[in-house]
Tab-separated table of C-alpha atoms in Angstrom:
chain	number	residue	atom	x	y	z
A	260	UNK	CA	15.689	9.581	-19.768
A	261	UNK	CA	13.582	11.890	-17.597
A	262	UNK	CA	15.098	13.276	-14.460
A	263	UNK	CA	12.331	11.872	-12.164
A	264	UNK	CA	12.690	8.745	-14.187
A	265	UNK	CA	16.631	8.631	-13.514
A	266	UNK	CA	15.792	9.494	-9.603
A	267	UNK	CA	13.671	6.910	-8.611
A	268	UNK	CA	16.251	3.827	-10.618
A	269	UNK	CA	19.001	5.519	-8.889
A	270	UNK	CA	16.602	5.314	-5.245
A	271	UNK	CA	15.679	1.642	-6.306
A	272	UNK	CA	19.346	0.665	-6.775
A	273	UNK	CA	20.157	1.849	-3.465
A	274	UNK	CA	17.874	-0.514	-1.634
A	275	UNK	CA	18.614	-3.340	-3.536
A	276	UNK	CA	22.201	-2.889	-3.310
A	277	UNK	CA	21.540	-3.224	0.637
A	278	UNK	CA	19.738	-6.126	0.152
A	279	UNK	CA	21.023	-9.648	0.386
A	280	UNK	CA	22.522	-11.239	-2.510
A	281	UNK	CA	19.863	-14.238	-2.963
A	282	UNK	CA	16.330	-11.749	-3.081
A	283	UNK	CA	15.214	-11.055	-6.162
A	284	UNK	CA	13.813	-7.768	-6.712
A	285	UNK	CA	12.186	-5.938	-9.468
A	286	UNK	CA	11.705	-2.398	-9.647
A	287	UNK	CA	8.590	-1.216	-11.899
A	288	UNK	CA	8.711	2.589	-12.786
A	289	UNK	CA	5.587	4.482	-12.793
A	290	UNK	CA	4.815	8.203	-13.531
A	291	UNK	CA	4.438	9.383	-9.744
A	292	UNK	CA	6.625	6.868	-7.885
A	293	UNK	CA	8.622	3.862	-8.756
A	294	UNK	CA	8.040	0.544	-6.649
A	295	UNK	CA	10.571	-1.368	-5.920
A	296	UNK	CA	9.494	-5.488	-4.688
A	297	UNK	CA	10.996	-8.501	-3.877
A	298	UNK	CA	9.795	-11.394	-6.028
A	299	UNK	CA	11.092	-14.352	-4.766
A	300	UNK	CA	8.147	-14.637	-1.990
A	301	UNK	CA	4.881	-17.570	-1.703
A	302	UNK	CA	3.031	-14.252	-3.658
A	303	UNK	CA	5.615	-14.301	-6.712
A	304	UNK	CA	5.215	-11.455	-9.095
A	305	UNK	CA	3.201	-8.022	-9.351
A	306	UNK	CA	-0.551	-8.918	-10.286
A	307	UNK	CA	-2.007	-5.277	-10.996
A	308	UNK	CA	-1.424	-1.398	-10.804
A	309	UNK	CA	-3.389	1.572	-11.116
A	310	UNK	CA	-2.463	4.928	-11.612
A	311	UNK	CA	-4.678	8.292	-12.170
A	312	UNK	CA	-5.576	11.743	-11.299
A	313	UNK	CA	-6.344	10.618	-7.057
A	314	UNK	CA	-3.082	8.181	-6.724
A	315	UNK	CA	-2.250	4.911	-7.693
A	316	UNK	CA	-2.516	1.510	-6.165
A	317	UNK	CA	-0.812	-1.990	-6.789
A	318	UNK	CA	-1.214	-5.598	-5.158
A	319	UNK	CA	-0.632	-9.769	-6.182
A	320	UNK	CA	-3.286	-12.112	-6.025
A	321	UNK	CA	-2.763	-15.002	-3.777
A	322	UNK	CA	-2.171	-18.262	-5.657
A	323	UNK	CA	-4.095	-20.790	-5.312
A	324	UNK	CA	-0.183	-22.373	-3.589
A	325	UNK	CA	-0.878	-20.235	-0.527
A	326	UNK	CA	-2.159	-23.191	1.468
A	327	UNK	CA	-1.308	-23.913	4.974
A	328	UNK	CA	-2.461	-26.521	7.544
A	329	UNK	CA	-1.039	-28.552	10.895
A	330	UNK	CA	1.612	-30.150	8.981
A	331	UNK	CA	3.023	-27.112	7.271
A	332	UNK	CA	3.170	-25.273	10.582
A	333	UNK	CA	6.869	-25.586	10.416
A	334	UNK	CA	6.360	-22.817	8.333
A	335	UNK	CA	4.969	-20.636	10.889
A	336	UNK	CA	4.887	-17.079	9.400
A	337	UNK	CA	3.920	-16.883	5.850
A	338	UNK	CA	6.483	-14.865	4.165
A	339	UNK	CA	4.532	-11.488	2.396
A	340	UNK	CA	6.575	-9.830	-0.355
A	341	UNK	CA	8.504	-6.224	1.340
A	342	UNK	CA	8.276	-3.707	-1.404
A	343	UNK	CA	9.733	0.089	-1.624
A	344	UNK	CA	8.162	2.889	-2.957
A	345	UNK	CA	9.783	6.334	-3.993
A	346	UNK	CA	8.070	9.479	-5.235
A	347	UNK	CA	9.397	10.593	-8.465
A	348	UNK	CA	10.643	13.894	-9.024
A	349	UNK	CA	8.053	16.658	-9.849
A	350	UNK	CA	5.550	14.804	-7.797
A	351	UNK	CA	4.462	14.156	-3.814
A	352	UNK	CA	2.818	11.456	-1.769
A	353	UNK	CA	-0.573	13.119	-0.461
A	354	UNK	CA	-3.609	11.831	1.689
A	355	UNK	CA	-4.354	8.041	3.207
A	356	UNK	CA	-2.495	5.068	2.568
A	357	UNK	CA	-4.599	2.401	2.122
A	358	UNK	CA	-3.502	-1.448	2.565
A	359	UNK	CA	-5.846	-4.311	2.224
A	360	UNK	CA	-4.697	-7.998	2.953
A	361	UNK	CA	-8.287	-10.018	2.401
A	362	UNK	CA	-10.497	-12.765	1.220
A	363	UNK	CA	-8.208	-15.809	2.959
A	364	UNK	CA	-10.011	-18.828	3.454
A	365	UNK	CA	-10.197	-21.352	6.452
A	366	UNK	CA	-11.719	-24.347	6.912
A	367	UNK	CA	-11.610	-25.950	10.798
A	368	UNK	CA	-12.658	-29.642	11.649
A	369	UNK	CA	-12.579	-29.443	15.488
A	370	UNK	CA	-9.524	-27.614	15.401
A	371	UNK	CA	-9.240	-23.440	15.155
A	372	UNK	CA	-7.011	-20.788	13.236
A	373	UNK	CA	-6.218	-17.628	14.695
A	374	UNK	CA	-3.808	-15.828	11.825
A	375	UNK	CA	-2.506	-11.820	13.191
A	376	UNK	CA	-0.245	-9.415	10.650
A	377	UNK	CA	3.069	-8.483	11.787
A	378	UNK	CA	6.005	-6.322	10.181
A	379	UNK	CA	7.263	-3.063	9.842
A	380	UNK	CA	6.657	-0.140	7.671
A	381	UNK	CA	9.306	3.236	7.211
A	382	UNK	CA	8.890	6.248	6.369
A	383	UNK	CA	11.810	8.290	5.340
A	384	UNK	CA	13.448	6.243	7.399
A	385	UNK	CA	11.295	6.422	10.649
A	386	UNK	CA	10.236	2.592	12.050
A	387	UNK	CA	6.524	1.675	12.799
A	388	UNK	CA	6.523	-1.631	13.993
A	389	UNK	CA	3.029	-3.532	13.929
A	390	UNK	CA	1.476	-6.482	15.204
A	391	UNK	CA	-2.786	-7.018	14.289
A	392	UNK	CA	-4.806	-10.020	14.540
A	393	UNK	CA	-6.865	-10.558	11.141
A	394	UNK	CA	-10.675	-9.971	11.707
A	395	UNK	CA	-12.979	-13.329	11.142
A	396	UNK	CA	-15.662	-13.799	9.209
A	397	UNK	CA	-17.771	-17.626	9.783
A	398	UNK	CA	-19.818	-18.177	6.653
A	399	UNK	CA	-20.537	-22.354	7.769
A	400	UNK	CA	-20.896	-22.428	11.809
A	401	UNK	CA	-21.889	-26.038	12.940
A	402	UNK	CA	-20.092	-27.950	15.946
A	403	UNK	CA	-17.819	-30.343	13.736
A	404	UNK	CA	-17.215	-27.889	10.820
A	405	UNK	CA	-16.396	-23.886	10.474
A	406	UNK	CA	-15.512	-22.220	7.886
A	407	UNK	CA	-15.556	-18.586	6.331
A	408	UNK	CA	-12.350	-15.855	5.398
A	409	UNK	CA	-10.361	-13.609	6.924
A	410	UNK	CA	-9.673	-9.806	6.351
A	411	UNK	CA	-7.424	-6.973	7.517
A	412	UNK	CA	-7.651	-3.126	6.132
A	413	UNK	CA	-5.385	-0.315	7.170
A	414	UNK	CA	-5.448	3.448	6.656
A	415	UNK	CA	-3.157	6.115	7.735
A	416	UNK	CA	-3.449	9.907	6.660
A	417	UNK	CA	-0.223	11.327	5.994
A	418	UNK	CA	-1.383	14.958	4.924
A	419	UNK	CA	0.274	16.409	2.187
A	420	UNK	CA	4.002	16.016	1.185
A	421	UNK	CA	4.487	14.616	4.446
A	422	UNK	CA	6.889	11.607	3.186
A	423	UNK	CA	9.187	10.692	-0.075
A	424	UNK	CA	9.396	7.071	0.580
A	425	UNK	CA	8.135	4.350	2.317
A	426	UNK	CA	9.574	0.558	2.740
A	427	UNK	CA	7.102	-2.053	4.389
A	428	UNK	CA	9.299	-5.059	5.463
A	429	UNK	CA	9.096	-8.468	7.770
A	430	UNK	CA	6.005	-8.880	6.447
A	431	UNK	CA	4.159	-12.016	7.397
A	432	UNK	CA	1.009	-13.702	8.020
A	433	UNK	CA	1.480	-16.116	11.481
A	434	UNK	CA	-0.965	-18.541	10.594
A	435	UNK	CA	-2.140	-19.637	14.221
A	436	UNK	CA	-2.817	-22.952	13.462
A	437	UNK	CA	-1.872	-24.730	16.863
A	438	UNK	CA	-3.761	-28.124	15.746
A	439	UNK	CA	-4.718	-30.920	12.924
A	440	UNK	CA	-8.005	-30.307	11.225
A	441	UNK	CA	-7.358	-26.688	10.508
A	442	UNK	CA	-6.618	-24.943	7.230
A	443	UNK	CA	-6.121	-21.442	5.582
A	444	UNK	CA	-6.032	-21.066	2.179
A	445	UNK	CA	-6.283	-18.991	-1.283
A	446	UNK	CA	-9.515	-19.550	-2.853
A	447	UNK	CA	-8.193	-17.514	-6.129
A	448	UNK	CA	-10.071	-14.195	-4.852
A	449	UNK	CA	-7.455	-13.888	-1.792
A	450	UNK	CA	-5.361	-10.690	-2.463
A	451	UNK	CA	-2.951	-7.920	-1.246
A	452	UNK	CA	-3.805	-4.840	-2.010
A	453	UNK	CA	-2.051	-1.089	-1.383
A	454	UNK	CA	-3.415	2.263	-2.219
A	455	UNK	CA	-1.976	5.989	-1.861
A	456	UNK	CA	-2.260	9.852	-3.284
A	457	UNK	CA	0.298	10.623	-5.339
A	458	UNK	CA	0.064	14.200	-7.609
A	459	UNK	CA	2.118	16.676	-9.500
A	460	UNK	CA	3.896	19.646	-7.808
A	461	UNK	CA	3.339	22.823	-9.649
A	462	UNK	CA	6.733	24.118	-10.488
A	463	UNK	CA	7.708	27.792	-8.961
A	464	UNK	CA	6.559	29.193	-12.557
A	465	UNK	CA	3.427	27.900	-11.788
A	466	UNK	CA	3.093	29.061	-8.355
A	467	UNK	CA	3.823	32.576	-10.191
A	468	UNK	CA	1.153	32.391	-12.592
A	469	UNK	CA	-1.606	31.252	-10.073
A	470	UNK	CA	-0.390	34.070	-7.674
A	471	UNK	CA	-0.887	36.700	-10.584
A	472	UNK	CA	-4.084	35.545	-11.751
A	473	UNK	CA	-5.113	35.275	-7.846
A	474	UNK	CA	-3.983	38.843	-7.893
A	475	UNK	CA	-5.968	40.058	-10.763
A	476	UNK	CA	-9.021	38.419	-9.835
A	477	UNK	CA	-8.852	40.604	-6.184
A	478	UNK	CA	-7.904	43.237	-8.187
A	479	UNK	CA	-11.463	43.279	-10.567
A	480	UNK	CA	-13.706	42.415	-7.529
A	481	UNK	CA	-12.100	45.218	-5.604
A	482	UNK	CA	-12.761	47.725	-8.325
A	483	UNK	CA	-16.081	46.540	-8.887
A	484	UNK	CA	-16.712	47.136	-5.281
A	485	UNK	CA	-15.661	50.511	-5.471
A	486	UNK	CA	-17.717	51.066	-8.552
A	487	UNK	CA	-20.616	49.708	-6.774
A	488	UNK	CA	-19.947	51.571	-4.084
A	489	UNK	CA	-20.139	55.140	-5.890
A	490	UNK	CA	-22.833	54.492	-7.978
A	491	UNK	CA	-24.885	54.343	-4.575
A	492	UNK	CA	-24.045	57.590	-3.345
């Protein structure tokens, strides 16, 4: 088993270990990082991944389940799955993070929706807190019917090297529906979706040989320079 391999399990036990006994979690090893999800959620299991030379990305498709209206209010916050990231060993997290929560229905008779984001994100440790009402989009308008989706992006730049992992938790959708006649819904296109840099560290060796070369390279132009230089005179 690789070192970075042995790292992140070892990482990923840890949080799960904290957990509480009844979540489910599954931890999916990648190159860069290994993620590290709860399962048991209204989202249910991974959908896709992508991994290549700018980062890698995951996210679940909403199921066509995800359907809320007046009567399942009781169920005011719609449960999002937390996950857990760790950067392997040999690589660092580099750039933007990228979420994308998008493409959820509603349908209002008379009645309106008003759905915000809420949770918490850590990094190493440190506690963001956040709270962000989804942005609407009508695609029907009339006086008796409205319909159309809602969307939410976030982006934060977190330079180079600046974290090793990151837990997003008490993450819900608070559906806002206050009255009958209202609805918000998966229409099978509905998805959550998360995006970040993640790259190789050179090892010291490496550091070495680009030094050298960088060395060299000075070396030639300054001699040329000089060359240059006295065939003038």
């Amino acid at each position: 088993m690789k070192v970075r391999e042995l790292f992140g399990i070892l990482l990923s036990a840890s949080v799960v270990a904290s957990t509480p006994a009844s979540a489910a979690y599954e931890v999916v090893p990648f190159d860069g990082y290994t993620l590290v999800y709860e399962a048991a959620t209204k989202i249910g299991t991974l959908d896709f991944t992508s991994e290549d030379a700018l980062g890698a990305g995951f996210g679940w498709t909403l199921p066509h389940e995800f359907a809320f209206d007046y009567t399942t209010n009781f169920d005011a916050n719609a449960y999002v799955a937390p996950f857990y990231i760790f950067v392997n060993e040999g690589f660092k997290f580099t750039g933007e993070i990228f979420a994308h929560l998008g493409n959820i229905s509603f349908s209002e008779a008379g009645a309106w929706t008003a759905p915000d984001v809420s949770g918490a994100f850590q990094l190493d440790g440190d506690y963001y807190p956040f709270f962000v009402p989804m942005m609407r989009t009508e695609i029907v308008s009339t006086e008796s019917l409205r319909a159309g989706y809602y969307d939410l992006a976030y982006r934060r730049d977190v330079g180079f090297g600046a974290f090793s992992n990151l837990a997003l938790t008490d993450f819900s959708i608070n559906l806002g529906i206050a009255d009958p006649g209202a609805v918000i819904f998966s229409n099978g296109q509905a998805e959550l979706r998360f995006w970040f840099g993640v790259t190789p560290v050179p090892e010291p060796f490496t550091y070495a040989l680009l030094m050298a070369g960088l060395g060299v390279v000075a070396l030639r132009s300054s001699r040329r320079a000089a060359r240059a230089a006295f065939a003038k005179q």
